[in-house]
PDB file of C-alpha atoms in Angstrom:
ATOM      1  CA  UNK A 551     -11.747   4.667  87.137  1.00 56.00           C
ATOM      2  CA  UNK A 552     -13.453   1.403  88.952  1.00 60.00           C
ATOM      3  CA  UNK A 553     -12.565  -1.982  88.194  1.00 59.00           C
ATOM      4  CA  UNK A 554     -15.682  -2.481  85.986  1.00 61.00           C
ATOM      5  CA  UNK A 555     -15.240   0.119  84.078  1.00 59.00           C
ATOM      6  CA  UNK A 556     -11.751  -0.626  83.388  1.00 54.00           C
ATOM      7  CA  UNK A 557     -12.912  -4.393  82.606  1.00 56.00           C
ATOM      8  CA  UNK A 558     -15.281  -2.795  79.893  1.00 63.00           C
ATOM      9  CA  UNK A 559     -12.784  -0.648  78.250  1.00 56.00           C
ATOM     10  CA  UNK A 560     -10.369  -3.902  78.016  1.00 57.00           C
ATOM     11  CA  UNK A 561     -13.043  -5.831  76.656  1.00 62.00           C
ATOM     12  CA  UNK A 562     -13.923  -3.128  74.218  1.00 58.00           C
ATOM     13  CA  UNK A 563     -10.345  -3.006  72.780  1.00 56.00           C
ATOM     14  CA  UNK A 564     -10.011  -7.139  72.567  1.00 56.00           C
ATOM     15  CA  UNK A 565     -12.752  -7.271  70.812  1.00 62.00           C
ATOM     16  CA  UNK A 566     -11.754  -4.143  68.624  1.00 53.00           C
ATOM     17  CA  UNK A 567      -8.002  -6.057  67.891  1.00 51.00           C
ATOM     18  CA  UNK A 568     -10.014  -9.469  66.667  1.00 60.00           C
ATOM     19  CA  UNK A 569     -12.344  -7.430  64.836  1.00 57.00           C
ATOM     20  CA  UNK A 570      -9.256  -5.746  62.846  1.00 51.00           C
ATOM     21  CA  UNK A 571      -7.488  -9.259  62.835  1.00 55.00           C
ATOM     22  CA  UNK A 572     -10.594 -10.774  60.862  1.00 62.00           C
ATOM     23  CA  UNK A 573     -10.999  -7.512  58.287  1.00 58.00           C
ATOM     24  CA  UNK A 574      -7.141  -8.392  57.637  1.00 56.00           C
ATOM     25  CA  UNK A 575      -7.066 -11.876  56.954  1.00 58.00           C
ATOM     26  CA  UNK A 576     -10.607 -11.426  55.199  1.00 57.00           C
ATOM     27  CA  UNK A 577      -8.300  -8.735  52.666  1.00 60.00           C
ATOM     28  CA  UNK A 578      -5.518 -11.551  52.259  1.00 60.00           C
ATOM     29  CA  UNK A 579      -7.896 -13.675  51.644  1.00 58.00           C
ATOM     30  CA  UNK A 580      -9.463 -11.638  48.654  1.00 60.00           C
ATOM     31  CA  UNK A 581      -6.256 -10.730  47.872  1.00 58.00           C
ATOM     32  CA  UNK A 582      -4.857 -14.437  47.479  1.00 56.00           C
ATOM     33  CA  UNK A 583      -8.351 -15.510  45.414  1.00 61.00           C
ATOM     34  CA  UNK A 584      -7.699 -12.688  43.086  1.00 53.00           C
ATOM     35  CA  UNK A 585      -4.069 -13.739  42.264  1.00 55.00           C
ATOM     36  CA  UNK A 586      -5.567 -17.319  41.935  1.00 53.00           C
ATOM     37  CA  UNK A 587      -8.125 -16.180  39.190  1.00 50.00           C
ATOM     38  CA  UNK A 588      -5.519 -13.977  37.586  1.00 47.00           C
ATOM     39  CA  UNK A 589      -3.139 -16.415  36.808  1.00 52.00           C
ATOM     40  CA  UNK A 590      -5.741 -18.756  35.361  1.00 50.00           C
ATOM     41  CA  UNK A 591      -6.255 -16.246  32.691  1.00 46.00           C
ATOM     42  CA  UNK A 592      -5.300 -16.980  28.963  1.00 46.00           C
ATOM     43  CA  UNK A 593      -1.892 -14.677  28.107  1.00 44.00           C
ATOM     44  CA  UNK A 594      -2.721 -11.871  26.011  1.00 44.00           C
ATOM     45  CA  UNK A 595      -1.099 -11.845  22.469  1.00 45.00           C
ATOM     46  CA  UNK A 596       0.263  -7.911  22.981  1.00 43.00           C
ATOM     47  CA  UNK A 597       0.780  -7.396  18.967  1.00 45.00           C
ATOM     48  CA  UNK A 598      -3.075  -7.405  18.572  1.00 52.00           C
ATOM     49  CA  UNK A 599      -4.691  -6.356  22.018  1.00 48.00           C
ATOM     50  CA  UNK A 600      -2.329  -3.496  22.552  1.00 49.00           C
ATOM     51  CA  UNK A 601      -3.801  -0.264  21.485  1.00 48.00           C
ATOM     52  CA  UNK A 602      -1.935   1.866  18.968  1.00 51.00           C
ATOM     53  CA  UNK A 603      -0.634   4.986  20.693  1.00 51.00           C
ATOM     54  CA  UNK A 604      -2.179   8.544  20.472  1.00 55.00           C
ATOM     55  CA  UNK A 605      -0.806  10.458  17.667  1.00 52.00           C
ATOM     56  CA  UNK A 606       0.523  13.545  18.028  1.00 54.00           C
ATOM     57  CA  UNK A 607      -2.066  16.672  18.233  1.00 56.00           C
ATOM     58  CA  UNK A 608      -2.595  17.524  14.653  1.00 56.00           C
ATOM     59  CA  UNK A 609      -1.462  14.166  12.926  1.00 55.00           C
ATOM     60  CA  UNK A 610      -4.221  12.075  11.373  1.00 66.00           C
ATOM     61  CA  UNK A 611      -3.899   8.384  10.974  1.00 71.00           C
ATOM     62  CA  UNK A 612      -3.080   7.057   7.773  1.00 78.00           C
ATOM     63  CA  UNK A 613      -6.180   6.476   4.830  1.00 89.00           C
ATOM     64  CA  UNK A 614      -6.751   2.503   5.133  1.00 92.00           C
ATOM     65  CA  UNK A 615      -6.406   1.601   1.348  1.00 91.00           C
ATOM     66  CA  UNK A 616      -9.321  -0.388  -0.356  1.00 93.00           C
ATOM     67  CA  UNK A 617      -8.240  -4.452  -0.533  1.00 93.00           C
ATOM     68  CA  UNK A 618     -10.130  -5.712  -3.810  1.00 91.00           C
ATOM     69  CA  UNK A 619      -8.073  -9.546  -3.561  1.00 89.00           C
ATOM     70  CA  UNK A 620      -4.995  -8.853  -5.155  1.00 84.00           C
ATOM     71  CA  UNK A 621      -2.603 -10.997  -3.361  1.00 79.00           C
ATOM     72  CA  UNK A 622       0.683  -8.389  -3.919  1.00 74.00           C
ATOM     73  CA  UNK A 623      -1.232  -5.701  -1.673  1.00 83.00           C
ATOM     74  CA  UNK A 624      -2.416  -7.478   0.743  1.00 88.00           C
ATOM     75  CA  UNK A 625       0.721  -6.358   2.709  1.00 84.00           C
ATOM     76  CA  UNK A 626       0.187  -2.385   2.312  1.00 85.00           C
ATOM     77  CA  UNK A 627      -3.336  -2.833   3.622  1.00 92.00           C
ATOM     78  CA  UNK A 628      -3.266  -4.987   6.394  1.00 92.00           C
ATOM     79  CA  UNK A 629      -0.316  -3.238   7.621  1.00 91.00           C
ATOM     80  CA  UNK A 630      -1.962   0.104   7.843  1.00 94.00           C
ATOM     81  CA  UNK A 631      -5.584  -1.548   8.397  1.00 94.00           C
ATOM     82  CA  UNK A 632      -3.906  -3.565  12.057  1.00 94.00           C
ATOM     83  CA  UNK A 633      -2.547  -0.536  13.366  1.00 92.00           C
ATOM     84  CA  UNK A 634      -6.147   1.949  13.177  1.00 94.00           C
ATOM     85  CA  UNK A 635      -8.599  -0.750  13.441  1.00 94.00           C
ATOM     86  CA  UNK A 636      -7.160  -4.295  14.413  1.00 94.00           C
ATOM     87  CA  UNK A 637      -5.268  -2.828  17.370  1.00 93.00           C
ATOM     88  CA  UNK A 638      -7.789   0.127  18.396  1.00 93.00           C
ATOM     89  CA  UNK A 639      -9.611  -0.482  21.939  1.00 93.00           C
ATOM     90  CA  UNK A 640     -12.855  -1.135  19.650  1.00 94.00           C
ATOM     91  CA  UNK A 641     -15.554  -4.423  19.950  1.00 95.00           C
ATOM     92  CA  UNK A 642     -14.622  -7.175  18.188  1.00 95.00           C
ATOM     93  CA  UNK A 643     -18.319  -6.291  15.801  1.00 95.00           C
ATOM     94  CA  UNK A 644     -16.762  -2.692  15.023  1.00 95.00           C
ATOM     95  CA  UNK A 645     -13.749  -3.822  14.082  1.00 95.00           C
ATOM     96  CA  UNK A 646     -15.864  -6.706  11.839  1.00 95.00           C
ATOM     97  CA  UNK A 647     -17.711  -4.064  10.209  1.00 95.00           C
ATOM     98  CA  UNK A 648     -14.744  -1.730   9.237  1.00 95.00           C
ATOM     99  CA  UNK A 649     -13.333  -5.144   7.584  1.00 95.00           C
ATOM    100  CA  UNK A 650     -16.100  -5.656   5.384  1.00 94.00           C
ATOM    101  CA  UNK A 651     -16.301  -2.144   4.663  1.00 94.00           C
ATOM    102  CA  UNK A 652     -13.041  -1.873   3.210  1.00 95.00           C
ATOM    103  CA  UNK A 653     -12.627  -5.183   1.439  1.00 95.00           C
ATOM    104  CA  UNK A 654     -14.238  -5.128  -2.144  1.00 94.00           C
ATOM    105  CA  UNK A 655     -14.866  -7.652  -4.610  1.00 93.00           C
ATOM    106  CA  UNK A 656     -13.567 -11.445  -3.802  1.00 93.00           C
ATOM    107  CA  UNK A 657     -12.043 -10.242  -0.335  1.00 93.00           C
ATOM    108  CA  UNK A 658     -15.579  -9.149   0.593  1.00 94.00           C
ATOM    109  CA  UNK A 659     -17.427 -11.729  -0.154  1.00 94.00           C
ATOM    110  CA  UNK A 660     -15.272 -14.312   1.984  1.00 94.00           C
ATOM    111  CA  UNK A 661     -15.651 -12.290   5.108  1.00 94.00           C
ATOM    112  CA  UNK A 662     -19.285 -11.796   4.403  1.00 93.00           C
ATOM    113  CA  UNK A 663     -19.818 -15.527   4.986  1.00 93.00           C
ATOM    114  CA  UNK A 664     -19.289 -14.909   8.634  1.00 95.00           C
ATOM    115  CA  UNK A 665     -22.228 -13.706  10.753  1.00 94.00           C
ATOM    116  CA  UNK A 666     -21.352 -10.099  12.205  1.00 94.00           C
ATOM    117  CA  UNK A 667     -20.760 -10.883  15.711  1.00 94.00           C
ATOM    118  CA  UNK A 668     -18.063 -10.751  18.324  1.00 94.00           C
ATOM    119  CA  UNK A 669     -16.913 -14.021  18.197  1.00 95.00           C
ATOM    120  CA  UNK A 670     -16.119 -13.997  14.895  1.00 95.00           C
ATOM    121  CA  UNK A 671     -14.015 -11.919  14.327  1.00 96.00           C
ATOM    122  CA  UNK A 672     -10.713 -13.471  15.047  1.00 96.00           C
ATOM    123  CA  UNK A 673     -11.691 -16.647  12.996  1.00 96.00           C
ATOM    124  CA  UNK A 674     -12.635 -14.248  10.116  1.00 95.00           C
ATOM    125  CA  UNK A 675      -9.116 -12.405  10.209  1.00 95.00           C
ATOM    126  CA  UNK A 676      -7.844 -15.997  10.422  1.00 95.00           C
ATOM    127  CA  UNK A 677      -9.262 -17.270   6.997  1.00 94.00           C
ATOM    128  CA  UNK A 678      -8.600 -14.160   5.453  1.00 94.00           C
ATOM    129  CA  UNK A 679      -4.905 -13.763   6.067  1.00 92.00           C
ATOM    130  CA  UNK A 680      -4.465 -17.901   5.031  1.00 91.00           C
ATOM    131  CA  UNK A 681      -5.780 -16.804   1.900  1.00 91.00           C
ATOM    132  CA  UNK A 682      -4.121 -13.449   1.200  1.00 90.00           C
ATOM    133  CA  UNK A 683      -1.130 -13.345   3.079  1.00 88.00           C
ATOM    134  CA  UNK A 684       0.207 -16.942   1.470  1.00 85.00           C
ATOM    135  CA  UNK A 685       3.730 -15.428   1.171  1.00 85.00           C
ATOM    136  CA  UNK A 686       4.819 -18.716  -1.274  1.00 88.00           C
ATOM    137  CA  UNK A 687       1.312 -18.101  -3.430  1.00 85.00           C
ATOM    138  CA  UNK A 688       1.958 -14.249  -3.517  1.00 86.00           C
ATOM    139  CA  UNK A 689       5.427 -14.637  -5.033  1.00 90.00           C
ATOM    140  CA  UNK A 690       4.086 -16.881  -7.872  1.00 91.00           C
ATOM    141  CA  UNK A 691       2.022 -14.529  -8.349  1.00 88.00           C
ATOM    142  CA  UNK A 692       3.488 -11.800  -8.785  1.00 90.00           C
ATOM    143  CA  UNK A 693       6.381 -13.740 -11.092  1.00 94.00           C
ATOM    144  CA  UNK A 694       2.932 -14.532 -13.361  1.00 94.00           C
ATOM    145  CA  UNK A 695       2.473 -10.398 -13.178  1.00 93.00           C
ATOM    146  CA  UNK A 696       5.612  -9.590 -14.483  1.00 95.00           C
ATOM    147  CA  UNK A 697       5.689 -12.050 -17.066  1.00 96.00           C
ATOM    148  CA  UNK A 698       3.063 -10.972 -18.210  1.00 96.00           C
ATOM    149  CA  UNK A 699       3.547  -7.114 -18.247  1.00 96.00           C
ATOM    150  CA  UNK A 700       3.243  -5.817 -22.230  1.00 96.00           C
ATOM    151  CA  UNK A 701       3.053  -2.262 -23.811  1.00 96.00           C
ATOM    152  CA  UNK A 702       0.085  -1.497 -25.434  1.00 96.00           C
ATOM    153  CA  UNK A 703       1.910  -0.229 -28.268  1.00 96.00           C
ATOM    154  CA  UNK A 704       5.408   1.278 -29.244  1.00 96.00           C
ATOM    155  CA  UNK A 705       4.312   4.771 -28.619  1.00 96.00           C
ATOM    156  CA  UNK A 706       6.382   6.222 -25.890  1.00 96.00           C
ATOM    157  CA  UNK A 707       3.616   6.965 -23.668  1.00 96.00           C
ATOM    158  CA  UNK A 708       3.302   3.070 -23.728  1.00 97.00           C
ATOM    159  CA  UNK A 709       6.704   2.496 -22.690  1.00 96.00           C
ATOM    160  CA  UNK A 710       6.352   4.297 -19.700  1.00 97.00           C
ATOM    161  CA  UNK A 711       3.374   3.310 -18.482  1.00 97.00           C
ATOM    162  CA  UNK A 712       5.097  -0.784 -18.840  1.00 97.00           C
ATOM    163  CA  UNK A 713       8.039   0.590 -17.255  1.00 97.00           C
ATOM    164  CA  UNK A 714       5.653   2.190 -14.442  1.00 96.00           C
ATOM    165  CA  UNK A 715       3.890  -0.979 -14.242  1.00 96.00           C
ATOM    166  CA  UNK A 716       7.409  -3.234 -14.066  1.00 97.00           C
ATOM    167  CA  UNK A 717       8.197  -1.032 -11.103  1.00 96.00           C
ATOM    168  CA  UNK A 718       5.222  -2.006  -9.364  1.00 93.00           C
ATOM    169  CA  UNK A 719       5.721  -5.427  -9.178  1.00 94.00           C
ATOM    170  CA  UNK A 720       9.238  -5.466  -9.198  1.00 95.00           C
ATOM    171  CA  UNK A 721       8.988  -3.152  -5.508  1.00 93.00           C
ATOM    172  CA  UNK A 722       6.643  -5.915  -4.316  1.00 89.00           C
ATOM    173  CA  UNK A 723       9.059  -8.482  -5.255  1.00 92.00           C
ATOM    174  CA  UNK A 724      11.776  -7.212  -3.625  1.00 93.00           C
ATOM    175  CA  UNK A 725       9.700  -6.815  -0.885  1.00 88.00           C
ATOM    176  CA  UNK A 726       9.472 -10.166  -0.202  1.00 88.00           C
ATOM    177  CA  UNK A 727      13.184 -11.108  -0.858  1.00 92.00           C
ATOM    178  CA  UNK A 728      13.254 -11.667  -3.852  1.00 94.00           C
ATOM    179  CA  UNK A 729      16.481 -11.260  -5.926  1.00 92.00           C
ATOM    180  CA  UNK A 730      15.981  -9.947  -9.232  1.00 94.00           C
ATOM    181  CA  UNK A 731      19.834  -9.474 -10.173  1.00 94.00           C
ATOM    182  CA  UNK A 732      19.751 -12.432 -12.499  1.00 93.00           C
ATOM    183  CA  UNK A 733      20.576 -11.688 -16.763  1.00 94.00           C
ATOM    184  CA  UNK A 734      17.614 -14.276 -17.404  1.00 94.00           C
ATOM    185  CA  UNK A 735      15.195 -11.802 -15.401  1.00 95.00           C
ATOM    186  CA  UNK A 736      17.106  -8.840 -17.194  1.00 96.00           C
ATOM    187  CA  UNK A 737      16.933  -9.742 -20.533  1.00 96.00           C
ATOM    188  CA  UNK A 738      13.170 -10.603 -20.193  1.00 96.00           C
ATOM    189  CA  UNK A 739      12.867  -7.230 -19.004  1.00 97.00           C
ATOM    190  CA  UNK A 740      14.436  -5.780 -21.846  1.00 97.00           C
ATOM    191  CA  UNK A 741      12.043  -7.878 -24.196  1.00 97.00           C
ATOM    192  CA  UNK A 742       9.217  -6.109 -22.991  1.00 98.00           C
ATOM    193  CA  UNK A 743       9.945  -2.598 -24.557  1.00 98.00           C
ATOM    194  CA  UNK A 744      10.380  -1.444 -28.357  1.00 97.00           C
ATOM    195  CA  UNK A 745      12.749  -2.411 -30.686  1.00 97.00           C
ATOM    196  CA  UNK A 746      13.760   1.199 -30.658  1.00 96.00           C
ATOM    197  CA  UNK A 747      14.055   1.533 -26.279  1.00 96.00           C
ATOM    198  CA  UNK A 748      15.873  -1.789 -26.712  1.00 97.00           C
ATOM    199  CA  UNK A 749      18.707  -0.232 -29.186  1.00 96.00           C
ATOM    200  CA  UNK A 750      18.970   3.285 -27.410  1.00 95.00           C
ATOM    201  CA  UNK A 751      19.399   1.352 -23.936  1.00 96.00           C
ATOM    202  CA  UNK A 752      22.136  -1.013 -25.283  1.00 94.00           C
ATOM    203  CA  UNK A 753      23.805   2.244 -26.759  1.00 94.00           C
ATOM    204  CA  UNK A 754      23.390   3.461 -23.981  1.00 92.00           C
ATOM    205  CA  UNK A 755      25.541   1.106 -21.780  1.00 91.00           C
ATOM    206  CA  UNK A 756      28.060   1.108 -24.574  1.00 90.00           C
ATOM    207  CA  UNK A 757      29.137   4.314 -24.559  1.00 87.00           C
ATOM    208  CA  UNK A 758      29.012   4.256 -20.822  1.00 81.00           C
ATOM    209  CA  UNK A 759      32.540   4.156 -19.497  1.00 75.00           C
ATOM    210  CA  UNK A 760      31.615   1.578 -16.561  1.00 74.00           C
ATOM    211  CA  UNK A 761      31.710  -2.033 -17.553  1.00 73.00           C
ATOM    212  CA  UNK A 762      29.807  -3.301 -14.853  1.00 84.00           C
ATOM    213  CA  UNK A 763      26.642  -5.159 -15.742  1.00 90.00           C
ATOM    214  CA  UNK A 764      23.367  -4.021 -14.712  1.00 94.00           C
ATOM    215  CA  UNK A 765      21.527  -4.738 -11.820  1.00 94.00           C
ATOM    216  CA  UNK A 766      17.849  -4.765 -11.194  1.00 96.00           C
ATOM    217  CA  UNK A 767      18.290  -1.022  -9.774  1.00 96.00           C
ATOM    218  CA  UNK A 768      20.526   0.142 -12.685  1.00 95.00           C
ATOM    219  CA  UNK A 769      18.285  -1.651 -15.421  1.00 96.00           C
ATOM    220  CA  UNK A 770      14.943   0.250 -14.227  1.00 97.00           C
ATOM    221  CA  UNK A 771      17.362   3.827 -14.062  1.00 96.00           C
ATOM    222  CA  UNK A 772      18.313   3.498 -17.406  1.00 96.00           C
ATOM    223  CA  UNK A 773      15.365   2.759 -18.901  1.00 97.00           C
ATOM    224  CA  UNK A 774      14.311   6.105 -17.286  1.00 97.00           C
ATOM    225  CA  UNK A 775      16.678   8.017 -18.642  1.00 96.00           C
ATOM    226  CA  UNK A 776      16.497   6.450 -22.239  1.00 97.00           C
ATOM    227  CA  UNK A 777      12.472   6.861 -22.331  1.00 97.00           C
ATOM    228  CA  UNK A 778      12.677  10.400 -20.495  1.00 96.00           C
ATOM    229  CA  UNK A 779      15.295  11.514 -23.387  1.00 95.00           C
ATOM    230  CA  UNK A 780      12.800  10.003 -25.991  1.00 95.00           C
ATOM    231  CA  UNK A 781       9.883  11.371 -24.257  1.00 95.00           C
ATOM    232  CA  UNK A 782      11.488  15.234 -24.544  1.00 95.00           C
ATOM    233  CA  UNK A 783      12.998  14.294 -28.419  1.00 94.00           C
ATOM    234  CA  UNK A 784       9.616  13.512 -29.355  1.00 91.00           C
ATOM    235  CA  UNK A 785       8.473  17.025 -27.170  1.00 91.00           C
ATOM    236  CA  UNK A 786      10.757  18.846 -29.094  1.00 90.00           C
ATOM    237  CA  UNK A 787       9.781  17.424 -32.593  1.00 87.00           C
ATOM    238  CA  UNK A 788       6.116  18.216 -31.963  1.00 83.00           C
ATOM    239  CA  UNK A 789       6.788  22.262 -30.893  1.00 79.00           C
ATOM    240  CA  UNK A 790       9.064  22.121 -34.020  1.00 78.00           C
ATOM    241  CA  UNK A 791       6.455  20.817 -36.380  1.00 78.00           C
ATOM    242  CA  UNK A 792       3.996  23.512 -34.411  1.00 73.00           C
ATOM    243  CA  UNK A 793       6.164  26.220 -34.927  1.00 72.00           C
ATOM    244  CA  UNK A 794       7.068  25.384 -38.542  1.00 73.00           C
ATOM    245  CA  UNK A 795       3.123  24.876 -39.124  1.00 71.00           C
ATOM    246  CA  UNK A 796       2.280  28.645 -37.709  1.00 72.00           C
ATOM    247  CA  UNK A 797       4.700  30.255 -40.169  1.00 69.00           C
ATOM    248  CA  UNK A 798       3.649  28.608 -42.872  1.00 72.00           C
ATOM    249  CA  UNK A 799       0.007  29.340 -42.318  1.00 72.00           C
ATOM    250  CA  UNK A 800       1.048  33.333 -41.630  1.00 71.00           C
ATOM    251  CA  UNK A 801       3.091  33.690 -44.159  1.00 71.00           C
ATOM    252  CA  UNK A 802      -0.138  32.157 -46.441  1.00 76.00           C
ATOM    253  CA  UNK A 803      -2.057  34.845 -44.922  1.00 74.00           C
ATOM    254  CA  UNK A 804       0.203  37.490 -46.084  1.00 71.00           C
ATOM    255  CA  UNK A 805       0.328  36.507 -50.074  1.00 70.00           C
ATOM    256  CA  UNK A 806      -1.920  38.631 -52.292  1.00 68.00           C
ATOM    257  CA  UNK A 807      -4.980  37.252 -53.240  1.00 65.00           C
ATOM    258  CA  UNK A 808      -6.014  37.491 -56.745  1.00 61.00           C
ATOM    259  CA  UNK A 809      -8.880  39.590 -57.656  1.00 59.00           C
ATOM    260  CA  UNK A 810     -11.168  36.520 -58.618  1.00 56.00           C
ATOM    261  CA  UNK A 811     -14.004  39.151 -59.215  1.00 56.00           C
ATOM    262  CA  UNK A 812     -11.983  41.156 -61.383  1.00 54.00           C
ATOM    263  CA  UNK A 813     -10.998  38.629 -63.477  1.00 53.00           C
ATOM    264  CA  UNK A 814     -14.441  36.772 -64.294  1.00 53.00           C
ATOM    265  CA  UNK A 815     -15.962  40.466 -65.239  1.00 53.00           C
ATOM    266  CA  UNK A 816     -13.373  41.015 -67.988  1.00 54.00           C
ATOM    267  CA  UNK A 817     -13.872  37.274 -69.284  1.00 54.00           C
ATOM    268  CA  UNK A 818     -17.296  38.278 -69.557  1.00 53.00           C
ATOM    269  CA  UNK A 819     -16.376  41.466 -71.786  1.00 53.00           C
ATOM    270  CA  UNK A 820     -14.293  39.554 -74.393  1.00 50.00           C
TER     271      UNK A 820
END
């Protein structure tokens, strides 16, 4: 090879090596600008941008519950409603849309103030949890529900559905901390139901052989037990009264009737 062409081929590679040089630093460059933009990013709040993870084949999410405004179930529907919706990789309008299509009464009509659109969103989940998720209102409230919890009447079937209802809010209450192990709470309790629960419960814990007073948990359990033992008494009574009813009415079928005929014809003779 002749010294010109060797000159070329040198050439050729220097200007090869600067070219790679400047695609390198060009990258770091890039590289460094992208780090720069990155960290002037706003943080990510991970316990409402992070998708909820696939469930297993087979396994549907959970029904999102209807929210109508009542402040002791706000929990139970927000908690369920975060996780499919809040958290899903959906647009901050989809997500709007599923809120206002599961919120009834009240609830609805506060969201419904705000325009559908992406933006607002967040500020809409903001006013609507400082109204329904007011932990301090929400016990207050649900004091005021069991206070005033009354039985239609004294018929059994009454008695359970108070006692079903005193459940309710008594679950929410403990939910939020509440302790309920206090005789003032007990005896209002108590109050609620018939004069005749009221006896058979306090007979009840007298011939018990613990003398241990109640708590919140063994209040409610006895009341089952004395209204489930009334519920089958009065069971009992009524096939009783059937059964007595449908001999009485068969043995009524089997009696000879008088001739009726018979006995107007020969009035008619004398």
């Amino acid at each position: 090879m002749d010294d010109a062409a060797i000159a070329s081929a040198e050439d050729y590679m220097t200007k090869a090596i600067d070219l790679l040089g400047q695609t390198n630093t060009a990258r770091d460059k890039m590289a460094a600008q992208k780090d720069i933009l990155l960290s002037k990013l706003p943080a990510q709040d991970s316990s409402r941008d992070k998708a909820p993870k696939q469930l297993p084949q087979g396994v549907a999410f959970p029904k999102i519950p209807r929210f109508k405004g009542d402040k002791g179930s706000f929990s139970s529907f927000w908690t369920v409603f975060e996780e499919v919706i809040d958290k899903a990789d959906l647009s901050n309008v989809i997500k709007m849309t599923h809120l206002q299509n599961y919120l009834q009464g009240e609830a609805r009509q506060l969201i419904r103030k705000f325009r559908v659109a992406d933006e607002n969103y967040e500020l809409a989940v903001e006013e609507f949890q400082k109204k329904y998720n007011n932990k301090k209102r929400i016990v207050i409230d649900l004091y005021d529900a069991l206070d005033s919890l009354r039985a239609k009447s004294d018929a059994v079937k009454d008695q359970r559905e108070l006692l079903e209802q005193l459940q309710v809010v008594i679950k929410q209450l403990e939910d939020h901390d509440q302790t309920l192990d206090i005789l003032m709470v007990q005896k209002s309790i108590i109050r609620k139901f018939s004069r005749q629960i009221q006896e058979r419960l306090y007979d009840k814990k007298l011939d018990s052989e613990e003398d241990e007073d109640w708590t919140i948990a063994t209040l409610i359990t006895d009341l089952e037990k004395v209204i489930t033992k009334q519920e089958k008494l009065n069971e009992n009574l009524k096939a009783n009264q059937e059964s007595r009813h449908q001999s009485e009415k068969k043995a009524n079928s089997q009696r000879p009737q008088k001739d009726t005929k018979g006995s107007s014809s020969e009035n008619s003779k004398e």
